[in-house]
Amino acid sequence: MRKNNREIINGISVEAPAKINLFLEVLGKRDDGYHELETVMQEIDLVDTLEFEEIEEGVKLECEDSSIPLNETNLVYKAADLILKECGIKKGVLARLEKRIPVGAGLGGGSSDAAATLKALNSLWGIGLSDVELMELAAKLGSDVAFFINGKTALCRGRGEKIYPIEVQSELSYLVVFPNVEISTPSIYGNLKIDLTKNRKDVSVFVKAMENSDVDNIGKLLFNRLEETIFSLYPNLLQMKNLLGSFGFCGLLVSGSGSAIYGLCSNRKQAEMIRNQIELRGMGKVFVATNTITTQTTR
Ligand code: C5P
């Protein structure tokens, strides 16, 4: 579990971080309807907060944000229900969710909430599932959920559920802009035209730049195959990216299936400076964010 978890009476409180996609290439469409991906995801310190309390039975969800569904369609509900059933737990749980990560932004908020739920309930009830077992459960909930079991920075393959950690020892600073547009992931993949004659981007070059903490190169190599489809459906986002292009970022990209656009900055100070300028222009919600530094050595 994360270090910053704090124990609460009869329960547990955890943070669920957002992610950004630094690289995303689509290798093809699979027979099961999903797309085969090569994507580098990185956890950032924009977080939702979840509190879990044991109750007698069932799953109950509370959230002050009235736009968040509290029924079985919510990934927190699904994750709690899954772990209760799969592990034969004869108890229930009340989950309180505090949302900060924008929804429909390509920032993985729902997926992260689900992963945090699996980890928290595993800990609360002393179930003893390993990370590998948690990742197997996570993959049943959604393509991005397994990444959030260990988070940090990883190359993700398959439909996104095969995780290969990348060691990143330097702090990377970002400015994340959410343009108050919600995008549904299936609509982007559904409109994606896979052109196999196009040059496929090589993820290994990107991973090298990450491992070398080469910010200039990371900025130049940021890539998202979904951008073209996103911009064709949401031309305002292309306009916004072009506008953001004048702020001197090291690199600029839409995260995942959108709609958030982030800029890689030389340092946190630069991110804060640009935030102040962008806030004045009313382009949406703006967050300064930093990655989680890793020290792991396994690949
Ligand atoms: O797995 P998840 O429920 O997050 O995926 C949402 C939708 O995104 C899928 O139903 C599918 O349309 C699309 N998707 C895809 N290929 C992936 C991941 C997601 O086509 N690798």
mmCIF file of C-alpha atoms in Angstrom, residues 8-173:
data_model
loop_
_atom_site.group_PDB
_atom_site.id
_atom_site.type_symbol
_atom_site.label_atom_id
_atom_site.label_comp_id
_atom_site.label_asym_id
_atom_site.label_seq_id
_atom_site.Cartn_x
_atom_site.Cartn_y
_atom_site.Cartn_z
ATOM 1 C CA ILE A 8 -9.069 5.559 10.021
ATOM 2 C CA ILE A 9 -11.288 3.998 12.655
ATOM 3 C CA ASN A 10 -13.018 0.859 11.278
ATOM 4 C CA GLY A 11 -11.543 1.532 7.893
ATOM 5 C CA ILE A 12 -8.875 2.896 5.642
ATOM 6 C CA SER A 13 -8.245 6.044 3.601
ATOM 7 C CA VAL A 14 -6.284 5.955 0.345
ATOM 8 C CA GLU A 15 -5.308 8.200 -2.541
ATOM 9 C CA ALA A 16 -5.941 7.266 -6.179
ATOM 10 C CA PRO A 17 -3.605 9.138 -8.572
ATOM 11 C CA ALA A 18 -4.309 10.148 -12.161
ATOM 12 C CA LYS A 19 -2.131 9.021 -15.087
ATOM 13 C CA ILE A 20 -1.015 10.567 -18.312
ATOM 14 C CA ASN A 21 -0.064 8.669 -21.464
ATOM 15 C CA LEU A 22 3.366 9.841 -22.616
ATOM 16 C CA PHE A 23 3.379 7.510 -25.606
ATOM 17 C CA LEU A 24 0.540 5.555 -27.204
ATOM 18 C CA GLU A 25 0.820 3.515 -30.387
ATOM 19 C CA VAL A 26 -1.971 1.263 -31.688
ATOM 20 C CA LEU A 27 -0.564 -1.933 -33.185
ATOM 21 C CA GLY A 28 -3.862 -3.274 -34.556
ATOM 22 C CA LYS A 29 -7.429 -4.321 -33.842
ATOM 23 C CA ARG A 30 -7.938 -7.633 -32.042
ATOM 24 C CA ASP A 31 -10.585 -10.309 -32.557
ATOM 25 C CA ASP A 32 -12.137 -9.413 -29.178
ATOM 26 C CA GLY A 33 -12.794 -5.830 -30.384
ATOM 27 C CA TYR A 34 -10.043 -4.243 -28.272
ATOM 28 C CA HIS A 35 -6.943 -2.638 -29.756
ATOM 29 C CA GLU A 36 -3.428 -3.963 -29.231
ATOM 30 C CA LEU A 37 -1.438 -1.128 -27.640
ATOM 31 C CA GLU A 38 2.041 -0.017 -26.728
ATOM 32 C CA THR A 39 1.643 2.795 -24.257
ATOM 33 C CA VAL A 40 3.808 4.442 -21.601
ATOM 34 C CA MET A 41 1.734 5.591 -18.660
ATOM 35 C CA GLN A 42 2.917 7.720 -15.778
ATOM 36 C CA GLU A 43 1.231 8.335 -12.443
ATOM 37 C CA ILE A 44 0.946 11.998 -11.408
ATOM 38 C CA ASP A 45 0.081 13.639 -8.094
ATOM 39 C CA LEU A 46 -3.425 14.769 -9.037
ATOM 40 C CA VAL A 47 -5.470 12.445 -6.819
ATOM 41 C CA ASP A 48 -8.945 11.284 -5.833
ATOM 42 C CA THR A 49 -9.378 10.272 -2.193
ATOM 43 C CA LEU A 50 -11.268 7.196 -1.046
ATOM 44 C CA GLU A 51 -12.329 6.116 2.436
ATOM 45 C CA PHE A 52 -13.584 2.618 3.133
ATOM 46 C CA GLU A 53 -15.530 1.481 6.186
ATOM 47 C CA GLU A 54 -16.689 -2.020 6.925
ATOM 48 C CA ILE A 55 -20.469 -2.518 7.021
ATOM 49 C CA GLU A 56 -22.527 -5.686 7.500
ATOM 50 C CA GLU A 57 -23.175 -6.485 3.861
ATOM 51 C CA GLY A 58 -23.252 -5.178 0.311
ATOM 52 C CA VAL A 59 -21.496 -2.219 -1.322
ATOM 53 C CA LYS A 60 -22.499 1.392 -0.702
ATOM 54 C CA LEU A 61 -20.936 4.381 -2.379
ATOM 55 C CA GLU A 62 -21.053 8.064 -1.390
ATOM 56 C CA CYS A 63 -19.737 11.032 -3.373
ATOM 57 C CA GLU A 64 -20.550 14.722 -3.048
ATOM 58 C CA ASP A 65 -20.148 15.226 -6.802
ATOM 59 C CA SER A 66 -23.687 14.635 -8.096
ATOM 60 C CA SER A 67 -22.435 13.820 -11.622
ATOM 61 C CA ILE A 68 -20.788 10.618 -10.333
ATOM 62 C CA PRO A 69 -23.052 7.528 -10.503
ATOM 63 C CA LEU A 70 -23.275 5.711 -7.167
ATOM 64 C CA ASN A 71 -24.656 2.422 -8.496
ATOM 65 C CA GLU A 72 -23.122 -0.754 -9.928
ATOM 66 C CA THR A 73 -21.893 1.126 -13.040
ATOM 67 C CA ASN A 74 -19.254 2.911 -10.933
ATOM 68 C CA LEU A 75 -15.829 1.220 -11.075
ATOM 69 C CA VAL A 76 -15.395 1.593 -7.291
ATOM 70 C CA TYR A 77 -18.623 -0.358 -6.815
ATOM 71 C CA LYS A 78 -17.523 -2.960 -9.386
ATOM 72 C CA ALA A 79 -14.086 -3.356 -7.766
ATOM 73 C CA ALA A 80 -15.516 -3.759 -4.238
ATOM 74 C CA ASP A 81 -18.139 -6.211 -5.460
ATOM 75 C CA LEU A 82 -15.506 -8.204 -7.377
ATOM 76 C CA ILE A 83 -13.122 -8.597 -4.435
ATOM 77 C CA LEU A 84 -15.992 -9.483 -2.052
ATOM 78 C CA LYS A 85 -17.229 -12.208 -4.400
ATOM 79 C CA GLU A 86 -13.890 -13.563 -5.673
ATOM 80 C CA CYS A 87 -12.445 -13.810 -2.161
ATOM 81 C CA GLY A 88 -15.637 -15.038 -0.466
ATOM 82 C CA ILE A 89 -15.704 -12.154 2.047
ATOM 83 C CA LYS A 90 -18.860 -12.225 4.171
ATOM 84 C CA LYS A 91 -18.847 -8.505 4.923
ATOM 85 C CA GLY A 92 -19.815 -5.288 3.170
ATOM 86 C CA VAL A 93 -18.207 -1.921 2.564
ATOM 87 C CA LEU A 94 -19.136 1.758 2.505
ATOM 88 C CA ALA A 95 -16.884 3.739 0.142
ATOM 89 C CA ARG A 96 -16.658 7.536 0.244
ATOM 90 C CA LEU A 97 -15.166 9.016 -2.896
ATOM 91 C CA GLU A 98 -13.776 12.518 -3.194
ATOM 92 C CA LYS A 99 -13.280 13.322 -6.893
ATOM 93 C CA ARG A 100 -10.591 15.694 -8.102
ATOM 94 C CA ILE A 101 -9.534 13.924 -11.290
ATOM 95 C CA PRO A 102 -11.771 15.141 -14.138
ATOM 96 C CA VAL A 103 -14.017 12.509 -15.736
ATOM 97 C CA GLY A 104 -13.763 11.750 -19.488
ATOM 98 C CA ALA A 105 -10.339 13.360 -19.573
ATOM 99 C CA GLY A 106 -8.072 10.412 -20.459
ATOM 100 C CA LEU A 107 -6.501 10.724 -17.008
ATOM 101 C CA GLY A 108 -7.608 7.280 -15.780
ATOM 102 C CA GLY A 109 -9.548 8.528 -12.736
ATOM 103 C CA GLY A 110 -12.163 5.763 -12.712
ATOM 104 C CA SER A 111 -9.540 3.068 -13.338
ATOM 105 C CA SER A 112 -7.340 4.417 -10.558
ATOM 106 C CA ASP A 113 -10.291 4.533 -8.138
ATOM 107 C CA ALA A 114 -10.945 0.863 -8.958
ATOM 108 C CA ALA A 115 -7.316 -0.167 -8.380
ATOM 109 C CA ALA A 116 -7.211 1.800 -5.108
ATOM 110 C CA THR A 117 -10.374 -0.014 -4.009
ATOM 111 C CA LEU A 118 -8.843 -3.448 -4.690
ATOM 112 C CA LYS A 119 -5.654 -2.533 -2.796
ATOM 113 C CA ALA A 120 -7.470 -0.933 0.128
ATOM 114 C CA LEU A 121 -9.906 -3.804 0.678
ATOM 115 C CA ASN A 122 -7.088 -6.350 0.311
ATOM 116 C CA SER A 123 -5.366 -4.509 3.136
ATOM 117 C CA LEU A 124 -8.468 -3.743 5.258
ATOM 118 C CA TRP A 125 -9.532 -7.370 5.386
ATOM 119 C CA GLY A 126 -6.015 -8.869 5.404
ATOM 120 C CA ILE A 127 -6.860 -10.932 2.314
ATOM 121 C CA GLY A 128 -3.203 -11.269 1.350
ATOM 122 C CA LEU A 129 -3.541 -11.077 -2.434
ATOM 123 C CA SER A 130 -0.180 -10.483 -4.141
ATOM 124 C CA ASP A 131 0.293 -7.631 -6.635
ATOM 125 C CA VAL A 132 0.112 -10.182 -9.467
ATOM 126 C CA GLU A 133 -3.224 -11.467 -8.142
ATOM 127 C CA LEU A 134 -4.496 -7.900 -7.698
ATOM 128 C CA MET A 135 -3.490 -7.141 -11.299
ATOM 129 C CA GLU A 136 -5.434 -10.181 -12.522
ATOM 130 C CA LEU A 137 -8.547 -8.919 -10.742
ATOM 131 C CA ALA A 138 -7.837 -5.391 -12.007
ATOM 132 C CA ALA A 139 -7.739 -6.534 -15.644
ATOM 133 C CA LYS A 140 -11.309 -7.816 -15.271
ATOM 134 C CA LEU A 141 -12.455 -4.274 -14.441
ATOM 135 C CA GLY A 142 -10.854 -2.376 -17.351
ATOM 136 C CA SER A 143 -7.786 -2.141 -19.560
ATOM 137 C CA ASP A 144 -6.037 0.595 -17.509
ATOM 138 C CA VAL A 145 -6.791 -0.700 -14.005
ATOM 139 C CA ALA A 146 -3.821 -3.118 -13.691
ATOM 140 C CA PHE A 147 -1.336 -0.257 -14.280
ATOM 141 C CA PHE A 148 -2.535 1.490 -11.109
ATOM 142 C CA ILE A 149 -1.752 -1.492 -8.840
ATOM 143 C CA ASN A 150 1.915 -0.430 -8.899
ATOM 144 C CA GLY A 151 1.482 2.883 -10.723
ATOM 145 C CA LYS A 152 4.633 4.990 -11.139
ATOM 146 C CA THR A 153 5.821 4.708 -14.773
ATOM 147 C CA ALA A 154 5.310 1.671 -16.987
ATOM 148 C CA LEU A 155 5.201 0.422 -20.538
ATOM 149 C CA CYS A 156 1.822 -1.246 -20.962
ATOM 150 C CA ARG A 157 1.096 -3.748 -23.715
ATOM 151 C CA GLY A 158 -1.787 -5.988 -24.776
ATOM 152 C CA ARG A 159 -4.973 -4.013 -24.307
ATOM 153 C CA GLY A 160 -3.039 -2.113 -21.632
ATOM 154 C CA GLU A 161 -3.024 -4.752 -18.892
ATOM 155 C CA LYS A 162 0.477 -6.201 -19.411
ATOM 156 C CA ILE A 163 2.734 -4.024 -17.294
ATOM 157 C CA TYR A 164 6.517 -3.514 -17.641
ATOM 158 C CA PRO A 165 7.811 -0.977 -15.063
ATOM 159 C CA ILE A 166 10.204 1.739 -16.256
ATOM 160 C CA GLU A 167 12.700 3.214 -13.821
ATOM 161 C CA VAL A 168 12.401 7.012 -13.741
ATOM 162 C CA GLN A 169 14.642 8.737 -11.220
ATOM 163 C CA SER A 170 14.023 12.361 -12.087
ATOM 164 C CA GLU A 171 11.101 14.595 -11.280
ATOM 165 C CA LEU A 172 9.046 15.555 -14.322
ATOM 166 C CA SER A 173 6.697 18.531 -14.109
#
